[in-house]
Amino acid sequence: SGFSRWRRHRAREGVAVLTFHGLRGSDASGVLDASLHEPETSFRQLCAFLAEHYRVITAEEALAIATTPPSFPGLKPRVLITFDDGYASNLKRALPILREFDLPALVFVSTAFADGELLWFQKLDLALAQAAGERLTVRIGGTLYDWPLGSLLERRQALSELLALLTRLPWEGVQHELARLLELLKVNIDGGRP
């Protein structure tokens, strides 16, 4: 249809942003939702591709382009690589790969997380992974939900649906519902780390 060619042309005029959270090795043990942690091998392949076909830019360059668009498009499409939350894998796994391909990246660090506090979605993940019960029945926003927790797949499904429900709530609602869920699941997640 020509859409891909048109999109590549348009990308040369602006900046695409690739956002990651963390990287992982071949397994994702300890968490139900490994989707936030890209496999290290995939990230290395992506960086090799970006180094060859794109101009990976710094945050300062992206800001300059956003505030004063260049009078002519770049020869290669531009991309900014970012990481959210400040996982240790940003330093231990991503940085060596970024250095290997001489690519800049921007890390947004959640200060409470860096100080050792789990993020809300990590707490929910760990609680569902450790819950002893076979079901979770809870009323959220006036609707009664009932999730089976008998298998790993069922726990992952419950987590996915709960994350979708909770992210629609205001922050106070997320905190309230999370506290209720942790109480219902009767688990101690203080020692767990994803």
Coordinates of C-alpha atoms in Angstrom, one line a residue:
S1 CA 0.0 0.0 0.0
G2 CA 3.0 2.3 0.3
F3 CA 2.1 3.1 4.0
S4 CA 5.4 1.7 5.3
R5 CA 7.4 3.8 2.9
W6 CA 5.4 7.0 3.8
R7 CA 5.8 6.2 7.5
R8 CA 9.6 5.9 7.1
H9 CA 9.7 9.2 5.3
R10 CA 7.6 10.9 8.0
A11 CA 9.8 9.4 10.8
R12 CA 12.8 11.2 9.3
E13 CA 11.1 14.5 10.1
G14 CA 10.5 13.6 13.8
V15 CA 11.7 11.3 16.5
A16 CA 10.4 7.8 17.3
V17 CA 10.7 6.9 21.0
L18 CA 11.3 3.3 22.0
T19 CA 10.5 2.7 25.7
F20 CA 11.7 -0.3 27.7
H21 CA 11.5 -1.1 31.4
G22 CA 14.1 -3.8 32.0
L23 CA 16.0 -6.7 30.4
R24 CA 16.1 -10.3 31.5
G25 CA 18.0 -13.4 30.7
S26 CA 16.4 -16.5 29.2
D27 CA 14.0 -17.0 32.1
A28 CA 11.6 -14.7 34.0
S29 CA 11.4 -16.6 37.3
G30 CA 9.9 -14.8 40.2
V31 CA 7.3 -12.7 38.3
L32 CA 4.0 -13.6 36.6
D33 CA 4.3 -10.7 34.1
A34 CA 7.6 -10.8 32.3
S35 CA 6.4 -8.5 29.5
L36 CA 8.1 -5.5 31.1
H37 CA 11.5 -7.2 30.8
E38 CA 12.7 -7.7 27.2
P39 CA 14.9 -10.7 26.6
E40 CA 18.6 -9.6 26.5
T41 CA 19.1 -11.4 23.2
S42 CA 16.2 -9.5 21.5
F43 CA 17.5 -6.2 22.8
R44 CA 21.0 -6.9 21.4
Q45 CA 19.5 -7.7 18.0
L46 CA 17.3 -4.6 18.1
C47 CA 20.3 -2.4 19.0
A48 CA 22.3 -3.9 16.1
F49 CA 19.5 -3.1 13.8
L50 CA 19.1 0.5 15.1
A51 CA 22.8 1.2 14.9
E52 CA 22.7 0.2 11.2
H53 CA 19.5 1.7 10.1
Y54 CA 18.6 4.6 12.5
R55 CA 20.3 7.6 14.1
V56 CA 19.8 7.0 17.8
I57 CA 19.8 10.4 19.5
T58 CA 20.1 11.8 23.0
A59 CA 17.3 13.4 24.9
E60 CA 18.8 16.8 24.3
E61 CA 18.8 16.2 20.6
A62 CA 15.1 15.0 20.8
L63 CA 14.2 18.2 22.7
A64 CA 16.0 20.4 20.2
I65 CA 14.1 18.7 17.3
A66 CA 10.8 19.0 19.2
T67 CA 11.3 22.7 19.9
T68 CA 13.0 23.8 16.7
P69 CA 12.2 21.3 13.9
P70 CA 15.1 21.1 11.4
S71 CA 14.6 22.7 8.0
F72 CA 15.6 19.5 6.3
P73 CA 14.8 15.9 7.3
G74 CA 17.7 13.7 8.4
L75 CA 19.1 11.0 6.2
K76 CA 18.2 8.3 8.7
P77 CA 15.1 8.1 10.8
R78 CA 15.8 9.2 14.4
V79 CA 15.0 7.3 17.5
L80 CA 15.3 7.9 21.2
I81 CA 15.7 4.9 23.5
T82 CA 14.3 5.2 27.0
F83 CA 13.9 3.0 30.1
D84 CA 11.2 3.5 32.7
D85 CA 11.4 2.9 36.5
G86 CA 15.1 2.3 37.0
Y87 CA 15.5 -1.5 37.1
A88 CA 18.9 -2.8 38.0
S89 CA 19.0 -4.5 34.6
N90 CA 19.2 -1.1 33.0
L91 CA 22.7 -0.9 34.4
K92 CA 23.7 -4.6 34.5
R93 CA 22.3 -5.8 31.2
A94 CA 21.3 -2.8 28.9
L95 CA 24.3 -0.5 29.5
P96 CA 26.9 -3.0 28.2
I97 CA 24.8 -3.6 25.0
L98 CA 24.3 0.1 24.5
R99 CA 28.0 0.6 24.8
E100 CA 28.7 -2.2 22.4
F101 CA 26.8 -0.4 19.7
D102 CA 27.6 3.2 20.9
L103 CA 24.0 4.1 21.5
P104 CA 22.7 6.6 24.0
A105 CA 19.6 6.0 26.1
L106 CA 17.6 7.9 28.8
V107 CA 16.6 6.3 32.1
F108 CA 13.7 7.6 34.1
V109 CA 14.2 6.5 37.7
S110 CA 11.3 6.1 40.0
T111 CA 12.9 7.4 43.2
A112 CA 10.8 5.3 45.7
F113 CA 11.6 2.2 43.7
A114 CA 15.3 3.1 43.7
D115 CA 15.1 3.5 47.4
G116 CA 13.8 -0.1 47.7
E117 CA 10.0 0.3 47.6
L118 CA 8.2 -2.0 45.1
L119 CA 6.0 -0.4 42.5
W120 CA 2.3 -1.1 42.8
F121 CA 2.1 -3.4 39.9
Q122 CA 5.1 -5.4 41.2
K123 CA 3.3 -5.8 44.6
L124 CA 0.3 -7.2 42.8
D125 CA 2.4 -9.5 40.7
L126 CA 4.3 -10.9 43.7
A127 CA 1.1 -11.3 45.7
L128 CA -0.7 -13.2 43.0
A129 CA 2.3 -15.4 42.4
Q130 CA 2.5 -16.3 46.2
A131 CA -1.2 -16.5 47.0
A132 CA -2.1 -19.9 48.5
G133 CA -5.8 -19.8 47.5
E134 CA -7.3 -21.3 44.4
R135 CA -9.6 -18.3 43.7
L136 CA -9.7 -14.6 44.0
T137 CA -13.1 -13.0 44.4
V138 CA -13.3 -9.3 44.8
R139 CA -15.7 -6.4 44.0
I140 CA -14.0 -3.5 42.2
G141 CA -16.0 -0.4 41.2
G142 CA -19.3 -2.1 41.9
T143 CA -18.5 -5.2 39.8
L144 CA -17.9 -8.6 41.2
Y145 CA -14.9 -10.4 39.8
D146 CA -13.9 -14.0 40.3
W147 CA -10.6 -15.3 39.0
P148 CA -9.3 -18.9 39.3
L149 CA -5.7 -19.1 40.6
G150 CA -5.1 -22.8 40.3
S151 CA -2.5 -22.7 37.6
L152 CA 0.3 -20.3 36.5
L153 CA -1.6 -19.4 33.4
E154 CA -4.7 -18.6 35.4
R155 CA -2.6 -16.4 37.8
R156 CA -1.1 -14.6 34.8
Q157 CA -4.6 -14.0 33.3
A158 CA -5.9 -12.6 36.7
L159 CA -2.9 -10.3 36.9
S160 CA -3.4 -9.1 33.3
E161 CA -7.1 -8.3 33.9
L162 CA -6.4 -6.7 37.3
L163 CA -3.7 -4.5 35.9
A164 CA -6.1 -3.4 33.1
L165 CA -8.8 -2.6 35.7
L166 CA -6.6 -0.8 38.2
T167 CA -4.8 1.4 35.6
R168 CA -8.2 3.0 34.8
L169 CA -8.6 4.2 38.4
P170 CA -7.3 7.4 39.9
W171 CA -4.1 7.0 42.0
E172 CA -6.0 6.9 45.3
G173 CA -8.2 4.2 43.9
V174 CA -5.2 2.1 42.8
Q175 CA -3.7 2.4 46.3
H176 CA -7.0 1.5 48.0
E177 CA -7.7 -1.5 45.8
L178 CA -4.2 -2.8 46.0
A179 CA -4.3 -2.7 49.8
R180 CA -7.6 -4.6 49.7
L181 CA -6.2 -7.2 47.3
L182 CA -3.1 -7.7 49.3
E183 CA -5.2 -8.3 52.4
L184 CA -7.5 -10.7 50.6
L185 CA -4.6 -12.7 49.2
K186 CA -3.0 -13.0 52.6
V187 CA 0.7 -12.9 51.5
N188 CA 3.8 -11.2 52.7
I189 CA 5.6 -9.5 49.8
D190 CA 8.0 -7.5 51.9
G191 CA 11.0 -9.8 51.1
G192 CA 10.2 -10.4 47.5
R193 CA 12.0 -8.6 44.7
P194 CA 11.2 -9.0 41.0

